[in-house]
């Protein structure tokens, strides 16, 4: 049985507000298994991005944890001090955002930014860091990586910038990769290419991946395990196949229905409902 | 779009046409990029050309004056006093018989030197504390801003006079005083810029890869704020030139009799009503020229980088 790389255990919390605390997470529990791709699905405001921020301890200051822990490799991230957190971010856990170009510093070249992240966590010389940066760019299938490394973020297209972001997240070879809506905002073809890339990278390095998205199509294509979040509560946890063919929770069923991605299955109770397979 | 798909599925060897296209569009080397954009800015902005040209002239005069002036700027009682501008004395002579042109040229060292030094110090100090106040916020921010308000509540010249009287005359003291007076402008600007960019995604992203706060503030945020700061520095230099001359005019900080534009205007002002206009006029033109040059440079830079002022 694979041991969990990261486990969220009964996590509850609220945001401080002028009208009193606003509960946003209620006893959220799930595990990210080593070497597998887990998808966290939910609508806007369900708390999925907040959970990923909590994993890295970069949540807004107005958030108060009322209960629960997040254990990364056995250590509770809430008990880590600043130095440990800084060592963890980037080197142990990498994160990729939705808007890649906004997440890149506009005044430095891509190569410089990648080399900076590398030198932050490893003792390498500038020349070595540069070589590692160019290698990272080639691993994410960016053609002419040496020339691209000298370019600035505004010279990259959306898909290219997303690849650069993935390269930046992976450059220090982290154990866990979190992708926060990585393909939202990209066109369908680029989306497919990025997902292929993520799948390939996960397989080749045995990476544990956590994919946060509202797009069930992406989840169906890439994820092995799924966590369904709604309103700060975990509605259902299960393998991809189980969730898509035999969803137990009513919210999950409504979600699948709305996205028209229910797979026809003669044993499923969904057979009577409107069933369509869409591409 | 089709080209992008090719790239996604097949690496470099088959992507030749795309490579040629982008190679044509992207300049190959980074330092040439910088030069290229500097040339473009100069070409587009008339103000900037004038500003740089004038500053260049002043710089040449400054350097030449270190080695040679037509007459000794400090030799009293040698020449004939109050001669009007002529072939021998281009700007005439003053009450003590000293050649006005030589004195104006020698004063360039003092005025321009103090201005550049004070602006540089104010820039560094103001930007540093502004970044700290803007990024870290909280008690540090409050403390810095209250101190700044105290500093700015004094009229500038009065404050300068008081400090110089307190710490004594001399050029290093004057530089220090003028720098301290200049700090608030840079501090506020840097603080505002950092505050506005603090929430941008790349700042959060930098934290997510493990950068510490100081690193994010100075290595990531500050380079994004340089444009307004440089434009401000140039225009501030114009203001500082006038402040320095004003201090000299009042007679604060400079040795009496030293060649300094403001002091020269002051010593020549009584003669103006008597008709000897050249003693005060030429130093005045020198001040105007230097301040104007800095101003035009800053103006041109703002225009070229698209800043709203």
Coordinates of C-alpha atoms in Angstrom, one line a residue:
Chain A
X1 CA 0.0 0.0 0.0
X2 CA 1.5 3.3 -1.0
X3 CA 2.1 5.6 1.9
X4 CA 0.6 9.0 1.7
X5 CA 2.9 11.8 0.7
X6 CA 0.7 14.5 2.1
X7 CA -2.4 14.0 4.2
X8 CA -4.9 16.6 5.2
X9 CA -6.6 15.6 8.4
X10 CA -9.9 17.1 9.6
X11 CA -8.8 20.6 8.5
X12 CA -11.2 23.3 9.5
X13 CA -10.7 27.0 9.4
X14 CA -12.4 30.4 8.9
X15 CA -11.6 33.9 7.6
X16 CA -11.6 36.8 10.0
X17 CA -14.1 39.4 8.9
X18 CA -15.7 42.5 10.4
X19 CA -18.9 40.5 10.9
X20 CA -17.2 37.7 12.7
X21 CA -15.4 34.6 11.5
X22 CA -16.6 33.1 8.2
X23 CA -16.2 29.3 8.2
X24 CA -14.6 28.2 4.9
X25 CA -13.3 24.7 5.6
X26 CA -15.1 22.0 7.5
X27 CA -13.2 18.9 8.5
X28 CA -11.5 18.5 5.1
X29 CA -9.7 15.2 5.0
X30 CA -7.9 13.5 2.1
X31 CA -4.6 12.0 1.2
X32 CA -2.2 12.4 -1.7
X33 CA -0.7 9.0 -2.5
X34 CA 2.9 8.7 -3.5
X35 CA 3.5 8.5 -7.2
X36 CA -0.1 9.1 -8.3
X37 CA -2.0 12.0 -9.8
X38 CA -4.8 13.3 -7.5
X39 CA -7.4 15.7 -8.7
X40 CA -9.2 18.1 -6.4
X41 CA -12.4 19.1 -8.0
X42 CA -14.9 21.7 -7.1
X43 CA -16.7 24.9 -8.1
X44 CA -15.4 28.4 -7.4
X45 CA -15.4 29.1 -3.7
X46 CA -15.2 25.5 -2.7
X47 CA -11.9 25.9 -1.0
X48 CA -9.6 24.0 -3.4
X49 CA -7.1 26.8 -4.0
X50 CA -7.2 27.7 -0.3
X51 CA -6.3 24.1 0.5
X52 CA -3.3 24.2 -1.9
X53 CA -2.1 27.5 -0.3
X54 CA -2.4 25.9 3.1
X55 CA -0.2 23.1 2.0
X56 CA 2.5 25.6 1.4
X57 CA 1.5 27.9 4.3
X58 CA 0.9 30.9 2.0
X59 CA -2.7 31.4 3.0
X60 CA -4.0 35.0 3.6
X61 CA -3.2 36.4 7.0
X62 CA -6.9 36.6 7.8
X63 CA -7.3 32.9 7.8
X64 CA -7.5 31.1 11.2
X65 CA -7.2 27.4 11.5
X66 CA -9.7 26.0 14.0
X67 CA -8.8 22.4 13.8
X68 CA -6.9 19.7 11.9
X69 CA -3.4 19.3 10.4
X70 CA -1.7 19.0 7.1
X71 CA 1.2 16.4 7.2
X72 CA 3.8 16.5 4.5
X73 CA 6.0 13.4 4.8
X74 CA 4.9 13.0 8.4
X75 CA 5.5 16.6 9.5
X76 CA 2.7 19.0 10.2
X77 CA 3.2 22.1 8.0
X78 CA 1.5 24.3 10.6
X79 CA 4.3 23.6 13.1
X80 CA 7.1 24.4 10.7
X81 CA 9.1 27.6 11.2
X82 CA 9.9 30.1 8.5
X83 CA 13.3 28.6 7.5
X84 CA 11.8 25.1 7.2
X85 CA 8.9 26.4 5.1
X86 CA 11.2 28.3 2.8
X87 CA 13.3 25.2 2.4
X88 CA 10.2 23.2 1.6
X89 CA 8.7 25.5 -0.9
X90 CA 10.2 25.0 -4.3
X91 CA 12.6 22.2 -3.2
X92 CA 10.1 19.7 -1.9
X93 CA 6.8 21.1 -3.2
X94 CA 6.4 22.9 -6.5
X95 CA 3.4 24.8 -7.5
X96 CA 2.1 26.0 -10.9
X97 CA -0.5 28.6 -11.4
X98 CA -3.3 29.4 -13.8
X99 CA -1.9 32.6 -15.3
X100 CA 1.7 31.7 -16.2
X101 CA 2.6 35.0 -17.6
X102 CA 1.4 36.9 -14.6
X103 CA 3.3 34.6 -12.3
X104 CA 6.6 35.4 -14.1
X105 CA 8.6 38.5 -13.3
X106 CA 8.4 40.8 -16.3
X107 CA 11.8 42.4 -16.0
X108 CA 14.0 39.2 -15.9
X109 CA 14.6 36.7 -18.6
X110 CA 13.1 33.2 -18.2
X111 CA 16.6 31.7 -17.9
X112 CA 17.5 34.1 -15.1
X113 CA 14.4 33.4 -13.2
X114 CA 14.9 29.6 -13.5
X115 CA 18.5 29.9 -12.5
X116 CA 17.6 32.0 -9.5
X117 CA 15.2 29.4 -8.2
X118 CA 17.8 26.8 -8.7
X119 CA 20.5 28.7 -6.8
X120 CA 18.0 29.4 -4.0
X121 CA 17.8 25.8 -3.1
X122 CA 21.1 24.3 -4.3
X123 CA 24.7 25.4 -4.0
X124 CA 25.6 25.6 -7.7
X125 CA 27.5 28.3 -9.6
X126 CA 25.8 30.7 -11.9
X127 CA 27.0 28.9 -15.0
X128 CA 25.8 25.5 -13.7
X129 CA 22.4 27.0 -12.7
X130 CA 22.1 28.4 -16.2
X131 CA 22.8 25.0 -17.7
X132 CA 20.3 23.4 -15.4
X133 CA 17.7 26.0 -16.4
X134 CA 18.2 25.3 -20.1
X135 CA 18.0 21.6 -19.4
X136 CA 14.7 22.2 -17.5
X137 CA 13.3 24.1 -20.4
X138 CA 14.1 21.3 -22.8
X139 CA 12.5 18.7 -20.5
X140 CA 9.2 20.6 -20.8
X141 CA 9.6 20.4 -24.6
X142 CA 10.3 24.0 -25.3
X143 CA 12.2 24.1 -28.6
X144 CA 15.5 26.0 -28.8
X145 CA 15.8 26.3 -25.0
X146 CA 19.0 28.2 -25.0
X147 CA 17.5 31.1 -27.0
X148 CA 14.2 30.9 -25.2
X149 CA 16.1 31.2 -21.9
X150 CA 17.3 34.7 -22.9
X151 CA 13.8 35.9 -23.7
X152 CA 11.4 37.7 -21.4
X153 CA 7.9 36.5 -20.3
X154 CA 6.1 38.9 -22.7
X155 CA 7.8 37.2 -25.6
X156 CA 6.3 33.8 -24.7
X157 CA 2.9 32.6 -25.8
X158 CA 0.4 31.3 -23.2
X159 CA 1.2 27.7 -23.7
X160 CA 4.9 28.3 -23.8
X161 CA 4.7 30.3 -20.6
X162 CA 2.8 27.6 -18.9
X163 CA 5.6 25.1 -19.8
X164 CA 8.1 27.6 -18.5
X165 CA 6.2 27.7 -15.2
X166 CA 6.1 23.9 -15.0
X167 CA 9.9 23.9 -15.7
X168 CA 10.3 26.4 -12.8
X169 CA 8.2 24.2 -10.5
X170 CA 10.3 21.1 -11.3
X171 CA 13.7 22.6 -11.5
X172 CA 14.7 21.6 -8.0
X173 CA 13.1 18.2 -8.4
X174 CA 10.4 18.4 -5.8
X175 CA 8.5 15.4 -4.4
X176 CA 5.1 16.9 -4.8
X177 CA 3.8 19.1 -7.7
X178 CA 0.7 21.1 -7.2
X179 CA -1.1 22.5 -10.3
X180 CA -3.7 25.1 -9.6
X181 CA -5.9 25.3 -12.7
X182 CA -3.0 24.9 -15.1
X183 CA -5.0 24.7 -18.3
X184 CA -7.8 27.1 -17.7
X185 CA -7.4 29.9 -20.1
X186 CA -5.5 27.9 -22.7
X187 CA -7.0 26.8 -25.9
X188 CA -8.0 23.2 -26.3
X189 CA -5.0 22.0 -28.3
X190 CA -2.5 23.6 -26.0
X191 CA -4.5 22.2 -23.1
X192 CA -4.1 18.7 -24.5
X193 CA -0.4 19.2 -25.0
X194 CA 0.2 20.5 -21.5
X195 CA -1.8 17.6 -20.0
X196 CA 0.3 15.1 -22.1
X197 CA 3.4 16.8 -20.8
X198 CA 2.3 16.6 -17.2
X199 CA 1.4 12.9 -17.6
X200 CA 4.8 12.2 -19.2
X201 CA 6.7 14.1 -16.5
X202 CA 4.8 12.3 -13.7
X203 CA 5.5 8.9 -15.2
X204 CA 9.2 9.5 -15.8
X205 CA 10.1 10.8 -12.4
X206 CA 7.5 9.1 -10.1
X207 CA 6.2 12.5 -9.1
X208 CA 3.2 12.9 -6.8
X209 CA 0.9 15.4 -8.5
X210 CA -2.1 17.3 -7.2
X211 CA -4.2 18.8 -9.9
X212 CA -6.7 21.4 -8.8
X213 CA -9.4 22.3 -11.3
X214 CA -13.1 22.8 -12.0
X215 CA -12.8 21.1 -15.3
X216 CA -13.9 17.5 -15.1
X217 CA -12.7 16.7 -18.6
X218 CA -9.1 17.4 -17.5
X219 CA -9.6 15.3 -14.4
X220 CA -11.0 12.4 -16.4
X221 CA -8.0 12.5 -18.6
X222 CA -5.2 12.8 -16.1
X223 CA -6.2 11.8 -12.6
X224 CA -6.1 8.5 -10.8
X225 CA -7.7 9.6 -7.6
X226 CA -10.3 12.4 -7.2
X227 CA -11.4 14.5 -4.2
X228 CA -14.7 16.4 -4.7
X229 CA -14.9 19.5 -2.6
X230 CA -18.0 21.6 -2.2
X231 CA -18.4 24.6 0.2
X232 CA -15.3 23.7 2.1
X233 CA -16.4 20.1 2.7
X234 CA -15.1 16.9 1.1
X235 CA -18.1 15.3 -0.6
X236 CA -16.5 12.3 -2.0
X237 CA -13.1 10.7 -2.4
X238 CA -12.4 7.8 -4.7
X239 CA -10.6 6.5 -7.8
X240 CA -11.3 8.2 -11.1
X241 CA -13.1 5.2 -12.4
X242 CA -15.3 4.8 -9.4
X243 CA -16.3 8.5 -9.3
X244 CA -17.2 8.7 -13.0
X245 CA -19.0 5.4 -13.2
X246 CA -20.6 5.2 -9.8
X247 CA -20.7 8.4 -7.9
X248 CA -22.1 8.0 -4.4
X249 CA -22.7 11.6 -3.3
X250 CA -25.5 13.6 -4.6
X251 CA -23.4 16.7 -5.3
X252 CA -20.9 14.6 -7.3
X253 CA -23.8 13.3 -9.3
X254 CA -25.1 16.8 -10.0
X255 CA -21.6 17.9 -11.0
X256 CA -21.1 15.1 -13.4
X257 CA -24.6 15.7 -14.8
X258 CA -23.9 19.3 -15.4
X259 CA -20.7 18.6 -17.3
X260 CA -22.4 15.8 -19.3
X261 CA -19.5 13.5 -18.5
X262 CA -21.3 10.6 -17.0
X263 CA -20.2 7.3 -18.5
X264 CA -22.9 4.9 -19.3
X265 CA -22.9 1.9 -17.1
X266 CA -25.6 -0.7 -16.9
X267 CA -25.2 -1.1 -13.1
X268 CA -25.3 2.6 -12.4
X269 CA -28.3 4.3 -11.1
X270 CA -27.6 7.2 -13.4
X271 CA -28.8 5.1 -16.3
X272 CA -32.2 6.7 -16.1
X273 CA -31.0 10.3 -16.1
X274 CA -30.0 12.2 -19.2
X275 CA -26.8 10.5 -20.3
X276 CA -24.5 11.9 -23.0
X277 CA -20.9 11.4 -23.7
X278 CA -19.4 14.6 -25.0
X279 CA -16.0 15.3 -26.3
Chain B
X1 CA -1.7 28.1 -34.4
X2 CA -0.8 25.1 -36.5
X3 CA 2.9 25.9 -35.9
X4 CA 2.3 25.8 -32.2
X5 CA 0.8 22.3 -32.4
X6 CA 3.9 21.1 -34.3
X7 CA 6.0 22.4 -31.5
X8 CA 4.0 20.7 -28.9
X9 CA 4.3 17.3 -30.5
X10 CA 7.5 17.3 -32.3
X11 CA 10.7 18.9 -30.9
X12 CA 13.2 21.2 -32.7
X13 CA 14.2 19.4 -35.9
X14 CA 10.9 19.7 -37.6
X15 CA 10.1 23.2 -36.3
X16 CA 12.4 25.0 -38.8
X17 CA 10.0 27.5 -40.4
X18 CA 8.8 28.7 -36.9
X19 CA 12.4 29.1 -35.8
X20 CA 13.4 31.3 -38.7
X21 CA 10.4 33.5 -38.2
X22 CA 11.1 34.1 -34.5
X23 CA 14.8 34.5 -35.1
X24 CA 13.9 37.4 -37.4
X25 CA 11.6 39.0 -34.8
X26 CA 13.8 38.6 -31.7
X27 CA 17.2 40.4 -31.4
X28 CA 19.7 37.7 -30.5
X29 CA 21.7 39.2 -27.6
X30 CA 20.6 40.8 -24.4
X31 CA 23.0 43.7 -24.1
X32 CA 22.2 44.7 -27.6
X33 CA 18.6 44.8 -26.5
X34 CA 19.5 47.4 -23.9
X35 CA 21.4 49.5 -26.4
X36 CA 18.7 49.2 -28.9
X37 CA 16.0 50.5 -26.6
X38 CA 18.2 53.4 -25.4
X39 CA 18.7 54.4 -29.1
X40 CA 15.0 54.2 -29.7
X41 CA 14.3 56.4 -26.7
X42 CA 16.7 59.0 -27.9
X43 CA 15.3 59.0 -31.4
X44 CA 11.8 59.4 -30.2
X45 CA 12.3 62.1 -27.6
X46 CA 13.5 65.5 -28.5
X47 CA 13.6 66.6 -24.8
X48 CA 15.8 63.7 -24.0
X49 CA 18.3 64.6 -26.8
X50 CA 18.5 68.2 -25.6
X51 CA 18.8 67.1 -22.0
X52 CA 21.6 64.7 -22.7
X53 CA 23.3 67.1 -25.0
X54 CA 23.4 69.9 -22.5
X55 CA 24.4 67.6 -19.6
X56 CA 27.2 66.4 -21.8
X57 CA 28.4 69.9 -22.4
X58 CA 28.4 70.6 -18.6
X59 CA 30.3 67.4 -18.0
X60 CA 32.9 68.4 -20.5
X61 CA 33.3 71.8 -19.0
X62 CA 33.6 70.2 -15.6
X63 CA 36.3 67.8 -16.6
X64 CA 38.2 70.5 -18.5
X65 CA 38.0 72.9 -15.6
X66 CA 39.9 70.4 -13.5
X67 CA 42.9 70.9 -15.6
X68 CA 42.6 74.4 -17.1
X69 CA 40.7 77.6 -16.9
X70 CA 41.5 80.8 -18.8
X71 CA 42.3 82.7 -15.6
X72 CA 42.8 81.6 -12.0
X73 CA 39.3 81.6 -10.5
X74 CA 40.6 82.5 -7.0
X75 CA 43.2 85.1 -7.7
X76 CA 42.0 88.3 -6.1
X77 CA 43.3 91.7 -6.9
X78 CA 45.2 90.7 -10.0
X79 CA 42.9 91.8 -12.8
X80 CA 41.1 95.1 -13.5
X81 CA 37.7 95.1 -11.8
X82 CA 34.3 95.5 -13.5
X83 CA 35.3 95.0 -17.1
X84 CA 32.4 94.2 -19.4
X85 CA 32.5 91.0 -21.5
X86 CA 35.1 91.2 -24.2
X87 CA 37.5 89.1 -26.2
X88 CA 39.9 88.7 -23.3
X89 CA 37.3 88.1 -20.5
X90 CA 34.4 86.4 -22.1
X91 CA 32.1 87.0 -19.3
X92 CA 33.8 90.1 -18.0
X93 CA 35.4 90.6 -14.5
X94 CA 33.8 91.1 -11.2
X95 CA 34.4 93.6 -8.3
X96 CA 37.6 92.0 -7.3
X97 CA 39.0 91.7 -10.8
X98 CA 38.5 88.0 -11.2
X99 CA 37.5 86.6 -14.5
X100 CA 33.8 85.7 -14.4
X101 CA 34.1 83.0 -17.0
X102 CA 36.8 81.1 -15.1
X103 CA 34.8 81.4 -11.9
X104 CA 31.6 80.1 -13.6
X105 CA 33.5 77.2 -15.1
X106 CA 35.2 76.4 -11.8
X107 CA 31.9 76.6 -9.9
X108 CA 30.6 73.8 -12.2
X109 CA 32.7 71.4 -10.1
X110 CA 31.1 72.5 -6.9
X111 CA 27.4 72.9 -8.0
X112 CA 27.2 69.9 -10.3
X113 CA 29.3 67.8 -8.0
X114 CA 27.1 68.5 -5.0
X115 CA 24.0 68.0 -7.0
X116 CA 25.0 64.6 -8.4
X117 CA 26.4 63.4 -5.1
X118 CA 23.3 64.5 -3.1
X119 CA 20.9 63.0 -5.7
X120 CA 22.7 59.7 -5.7
X121 CA 22.7 59.4 -1.9
X122 CA 19.1 60.5 -1.7
X123 CA 18.2 58.0 -4.4
X124 CA 19.8 55.1 -2.6
X125 CA 18.6 55.9 0.9
X126 CA 15.1 56.9 -0.2
X127 CA 14.6 53.8 -2.4
X128 CA 15.9 51.5 0.3
X129 CA 13.7 52.8 3.1
X130 CA 10.8 53.2 0.7
X131 CA 11.0 49.6 -0.3
X132 CA 11.3 48.5 3.3
X133 CA 8.3 50.6 4.3
X134 CA 6.2 49.5 1.4
X135 CA 6.9 45.8 1.5
X136 CA 7.0 45.1 5.2
X137 CA 4.3 47.5 6.3
X138 CA 3.1 47.5 9.8
X139 CA 5.1 49.2 12.5
X140 CA 8.1 49.8 10.4
X141 CA 6.0 51.6 7.8
X142 CA 4.3 53.8 10.4
X143 CA 7.6 54.7 12.0
X144 CA 9.3 55.6 8.7
X145 CA 6.4 57.7 7.5
X146 CA 6.0 59.6 10.7
X147 CA 9.7 60.5 10.6
X148 CA 9.3 61.6 7.0
X149 CA 6.4 63.8 7.9
X150 CA 8.5 65.5 10.6
X151 CA 11.3 66.1 8.1
X152 CA 9.0 67.4 5.4
X153 CA 7.1 69.8 7.7
X154 CA 10.1 72.2 7.7
X155 CA 10.6 74.6 4.8
X156 CA 13.5 73.2 2.9
X157 CA 15.9 76.0 2.9
X158 CA 15.3 76.7 6.6
X159 CA 16.0 73.1 7.4
X160 CA 19.2 73.1 5.4
X161 CA 20.4 76.3 7.0
X162 CA 19.7 75.0 10.5
X163 CA 21.5 71.7 9.9
X164 CA 24.5 73.4 8.3
X165 CA 24.7 75.8 11.2
X166 CA 24.6 72.9 13.5
X167 CA 27.1 70.7 11.8
X168 CA 29.4 73.3 10.3
X169 CA 30.2 74.4 6.8
X170 CA 32.1 72.5 4.1
X171 CA 31.2 70.6 1.0
X172 CA 30.6 67.1 2.5
X173 CA 28.2 68.6 5.0
X174 CA 26.3 70.4 2.3
X175 CA 26.0 67.2 0.3
X176 CA 24.7 65.4 3.3
X177 CA 22.2 68.1 4.1
X178 CA 20.9 68.3 0.6
X179 CA 20.7 64.5 0.4
X180 CA 18.7 64.3 3.5
X181 CA 16.3 66.9 2.2
X182 CA 15.9 65.0 -1.0
X183 CA 15.1 61.6 0.6
X184 CA 11.4 62.0 1.2
X185 CA 10.5 62.2 -2.5
X186 CA 12.3 59.0 -3.4
X187 CA 11.0 57.3 -0.3
X188 CA 7.4 58.0 -1.0
X189 CA 7.7 57.0 -4.7
X190 CA 9.5 53.8 -4.0
X191 CA 7.0 52.9 -1.2
X192 CA 4.0 53.6 -3.5
X193 CA 5.4 51.6 -6.3
X194 CA 6.3 48.6 -4.1
X195 CA 2.8 48.8 -2.4
X196 CA 1.1 48.7 -5.7
X197 CA 3.1 45.7 -7.0
X198 CA 3.2 43.7 -3.8
X199 CA 0.0 41.8 -4.6
X200 CA 1.0 41.0 -8.1
X201 CA 1.2 37.3 -8.9
X202 CA 4.9 37.1 -9.5
X203 CA 5.6 38.4 -6.0
X204 CA 3.4 35.6 -4.6
X205 CA 5.0 33.1 -7.0
X206 CA 8.4 34.2 -5.7
X207 CA 7.3 33.3 -2.2
X208 CA 5.9 30.0 -3.4
X209 CA 9.3 28.9 -4.7
X210 CA 10.9 29.7 -1.3
X211 CA 12.2 33.2 -1.5
X212 CA 12.4 35.1 1.7
X213 CA 10.9 38.6 2.2
X214 CA 14.0 40.7 1.7
X215 CA 14.7 38.8 -1.5
X216 CA 11.2 39.3 -2.9
X217 CA 11.3 43.0 -2.0
X218 CA 14.7 43.9 -3.5
X219 CA 15.4 41.3 -6.1
X220 CA 11.9 40.8 -7.5
X221 CA 9.8 43.9 -6.8
X222 CA 12.3 46.7 -6.9
X223 CA 13.6 46.1 -10.5
X224 CA 10.0 46.5 -11.6
X225 CA 9.8 50.0 -10.1
X226 CA 12.9 51.5 -11.6
X227 CA 11.3 53.5 -14.4
X228 CA 9.4 56.1 -12.3
X229 CA 12.3 56.3 -9.9
X230 CA 14.8 57.2 -12.6
X231 CA 12.5 59.7 -14.1
X232 CA 11.9 61.3 -10.7
X233 CA 15.6 61.3 -10.0
X234 CA 16.3 63.4 -13.1
X235 CA 13.7 66.0 -12.3
X236 CA 14.7 65.9 -8.7
X237 CA 18.2 66.7 -9.8
X238 CA 16.9 69.9 -11.4
X239 CA 15.3 70.9 -8.1
X240 CA 18.4 70.0 -6.1
X241 CA 20.6 72.2 -8.5
X242 CA 18.4 75.2 -7.6
X243 CA 18.5 74.3 -3.8
X244 CA 22.3 74.1 -3.9
X245 CA 22.6 77.4 -5.6
X246 CA 20.1 78.9 -3.2
X247 CA 22.2 77.7 -0.3
X248 CA 25.2 79.3 -1.9
X249 CA 23.2 82.5 -2.4
X250 CA 22.3 82.8 1.2
X251 CA 25.9 82.1 2.0
X252 CA 25.3 78.9 4.0
X253 CA 27.9 76.1 3.9
X254 CA 30.3 77.4 1.3
X255 CA 33.5 79.2 2.1
X256 CA 33.0 82.9 1.5
X257 CA 34.6 83.9 -1.8
X258 CA 34.6 80.4 -3.2
X259 CA 33.4 80.0 -6.8
X260 CA 29.8 78.9 -6.6
X261 CA 27.0 80.0 -8.8
X262 CA 24.6 81.1 -6.1
X263 CA 27.3 82.9 -4.2
X264 CA 28.4 84.7 -7.3
X265 CA 24.9 85.9 -8.0
X266 CA 24.7 87.2 -4.5
X267 CA 28.0 89.0 -4.7
X268 CA 27.1 90.6 -8.0
X269 CA 23.6 91.7 -7.2
X270 CA 24.5 95.1 -6.0
X271 CA 26.4 95.9 -9.2
X272 CA 23.4 95.1 -11.3
X273 CA 21.6 98.4 -10.5
X274 CA 24.8 100.1 -11.4
X275 CA 24.8 98.6 -14.8
X276 CA 27.3 95.8 -14.4
X277 CA 24.9 93.0 -15.3
X278 CA 27.4 90.3 -16.3
X279 CA 28.5 89.4 -12.8
X280 CA 25.1 87.9 -11.7
X281 CA 23.8 87.1 -15.2
X282 CA 26.2 84.4 -16.3
X283 CA 26.1 82.3 -13.1
X284 CA 22.3 82.5 -13.3
X285 CA 22.3 81.2 -16.9
X286 CA 24.6 78.4 -15.8
X287 CA 22.1 77.4 -13.1
X288 CA 19.2 77.6 -15.5
X289 CA 21.1 75.5 -18.1
X290 CA 21.9 72.7 -15.7
X291 CA 18.5 72.6 -14.1
X292 CA 16.9 72.7 -17.5
X293 CA 19.1 69.9 -18.8
X294 CA 18.1 67.6 -15.9
X295 CA 14.5 68.5 -16.3
X296 CA 14.4 67.8 -20.0
X297 CA 16.1 64.6 -19.5
X298 CA 13.6 63.5 -16.9
X299 CA 10.7 64.7 -19.0
X300 CA 12.0 62.9 -22.1
X301 CA 12.5 59.7 -20.1
X302 CA 9.0 59.9 -18.7
X303 CA 7.6 60.3 -22.2
X304 CA 9.7 57.5 -23.6
X305 CA 8.7 55.0 -21.0
X306 CA 5.1 56.1 -21.1
X307 CA 4.8 57.3 -17.5
X308 CA 2.1 59.6 -16.4
X309 CA 3.4 62.5 -14.4

